[in-house]
mmCIF file of C-alpha atoms in Angstrom:
data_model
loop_
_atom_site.group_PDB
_atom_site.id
_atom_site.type_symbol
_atom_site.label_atom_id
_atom_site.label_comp_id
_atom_site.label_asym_id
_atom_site.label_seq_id
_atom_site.Cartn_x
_atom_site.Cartn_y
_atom_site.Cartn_z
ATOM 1 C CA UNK A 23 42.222 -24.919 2.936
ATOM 2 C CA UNK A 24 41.448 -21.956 0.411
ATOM 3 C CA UNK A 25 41.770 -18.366 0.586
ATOM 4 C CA UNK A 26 40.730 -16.149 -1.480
ATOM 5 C CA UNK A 27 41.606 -12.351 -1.954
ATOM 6 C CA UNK A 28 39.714 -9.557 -3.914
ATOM 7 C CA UNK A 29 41.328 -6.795 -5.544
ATOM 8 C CA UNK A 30 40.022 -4.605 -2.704
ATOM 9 C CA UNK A 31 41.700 -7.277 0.127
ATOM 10 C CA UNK A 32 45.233 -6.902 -2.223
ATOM 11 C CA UNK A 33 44.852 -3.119 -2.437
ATOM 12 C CA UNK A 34 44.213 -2.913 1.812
ATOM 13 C CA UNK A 35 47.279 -5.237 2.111
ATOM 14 C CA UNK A 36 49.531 -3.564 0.107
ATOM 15 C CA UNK A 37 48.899 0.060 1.713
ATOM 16 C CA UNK A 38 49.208 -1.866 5.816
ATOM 17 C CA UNK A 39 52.111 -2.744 4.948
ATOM 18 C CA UNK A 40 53.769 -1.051 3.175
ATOM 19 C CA UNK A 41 52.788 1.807 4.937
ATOM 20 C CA UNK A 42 51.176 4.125 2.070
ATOM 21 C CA UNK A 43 48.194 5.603 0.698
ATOM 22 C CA UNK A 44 45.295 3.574 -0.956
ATOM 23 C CA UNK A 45 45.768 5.795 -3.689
ATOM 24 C CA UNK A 46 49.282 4.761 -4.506
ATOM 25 C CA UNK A 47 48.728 1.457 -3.245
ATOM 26 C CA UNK A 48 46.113 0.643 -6.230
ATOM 27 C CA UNK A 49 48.111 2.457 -8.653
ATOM 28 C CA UNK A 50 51.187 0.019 -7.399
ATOM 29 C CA UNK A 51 48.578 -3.147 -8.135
ATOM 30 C CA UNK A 52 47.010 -1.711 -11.699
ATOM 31 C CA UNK A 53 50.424 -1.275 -12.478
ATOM 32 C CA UNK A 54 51.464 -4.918 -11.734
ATOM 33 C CA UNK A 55 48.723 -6.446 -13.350
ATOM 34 C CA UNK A 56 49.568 -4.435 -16.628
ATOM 35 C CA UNK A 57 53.203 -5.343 -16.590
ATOM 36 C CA UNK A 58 51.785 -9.249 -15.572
ATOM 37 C CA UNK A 59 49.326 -8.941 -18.246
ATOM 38 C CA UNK A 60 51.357 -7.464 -21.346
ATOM 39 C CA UNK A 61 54.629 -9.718 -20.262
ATOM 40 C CA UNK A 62 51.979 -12.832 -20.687
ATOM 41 C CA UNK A 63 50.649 -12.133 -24.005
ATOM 42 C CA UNK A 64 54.043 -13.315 -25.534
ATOM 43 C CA UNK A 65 55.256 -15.696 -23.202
ATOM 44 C CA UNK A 66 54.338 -17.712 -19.752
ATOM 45 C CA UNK A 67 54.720 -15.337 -16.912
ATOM 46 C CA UNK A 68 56.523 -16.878 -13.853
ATOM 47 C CA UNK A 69 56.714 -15.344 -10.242
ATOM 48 C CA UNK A 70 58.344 -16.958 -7.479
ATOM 49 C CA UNK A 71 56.644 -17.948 -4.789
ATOM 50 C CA UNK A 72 53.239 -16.564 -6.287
ATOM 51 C CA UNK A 73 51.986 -18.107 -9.576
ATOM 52 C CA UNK A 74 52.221 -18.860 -13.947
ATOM 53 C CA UNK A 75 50.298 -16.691 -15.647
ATOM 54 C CA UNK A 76 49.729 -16.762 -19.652
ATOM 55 C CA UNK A 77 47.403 -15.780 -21.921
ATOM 56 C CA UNK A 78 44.632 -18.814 -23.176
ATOM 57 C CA UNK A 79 42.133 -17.964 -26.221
ATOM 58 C CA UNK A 80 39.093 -19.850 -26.009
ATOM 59 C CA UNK A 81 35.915 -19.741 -27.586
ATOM 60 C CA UNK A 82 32.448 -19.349 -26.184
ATOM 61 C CA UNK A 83 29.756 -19.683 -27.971
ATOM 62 C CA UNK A 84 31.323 -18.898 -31.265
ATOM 63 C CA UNK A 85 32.725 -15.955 -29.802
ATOM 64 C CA UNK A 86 36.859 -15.769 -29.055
ATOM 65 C CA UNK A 87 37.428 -14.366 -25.312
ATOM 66 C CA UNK A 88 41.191 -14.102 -24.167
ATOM 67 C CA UNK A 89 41.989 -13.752 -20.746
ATOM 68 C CA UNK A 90 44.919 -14.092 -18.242
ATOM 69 C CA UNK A 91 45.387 -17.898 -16.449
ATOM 70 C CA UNK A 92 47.161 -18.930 -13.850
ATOM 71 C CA UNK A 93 48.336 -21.855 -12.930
ATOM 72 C CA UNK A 94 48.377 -22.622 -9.711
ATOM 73 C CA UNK A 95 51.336 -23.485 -7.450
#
């Protein structure tokens, strides 16, 4: 069975349990995702126990989009 989460569901998580504001909570997730993001544009990105992410060029239309994969589990 899926499950999905939004940003918004991560952010909520995060500040339950951990206990702290949404405020710092989102800045805790942007922060992530940065790290996640610049760590992948040079090399594949592996977290235990929560996913492979890496950076995959593609092109759309003649146009080049990169984005952030990940693989799943």
């Amino acid at each position: 069975k899926n499950m999905s989460f939004g940003k918004k569901d991560v952010i909520e998580n995060i500040k339950s349990k951990a206990q702290i504001s949404k405020y710092i909570s989102k800045d805790f997730f942007e922060k992530f995702l940065d790290i996640v993001s610049s760590k992948s544009k040079t090399r594949i990105v592996k977290i235990s126990s929560f996913g492979t992410f890496y950076f995959k060029t593609v092109k759309i239309k003649r146009l080049k989009k990169t984005f952030i994969k990940k693989i799943a589990k």
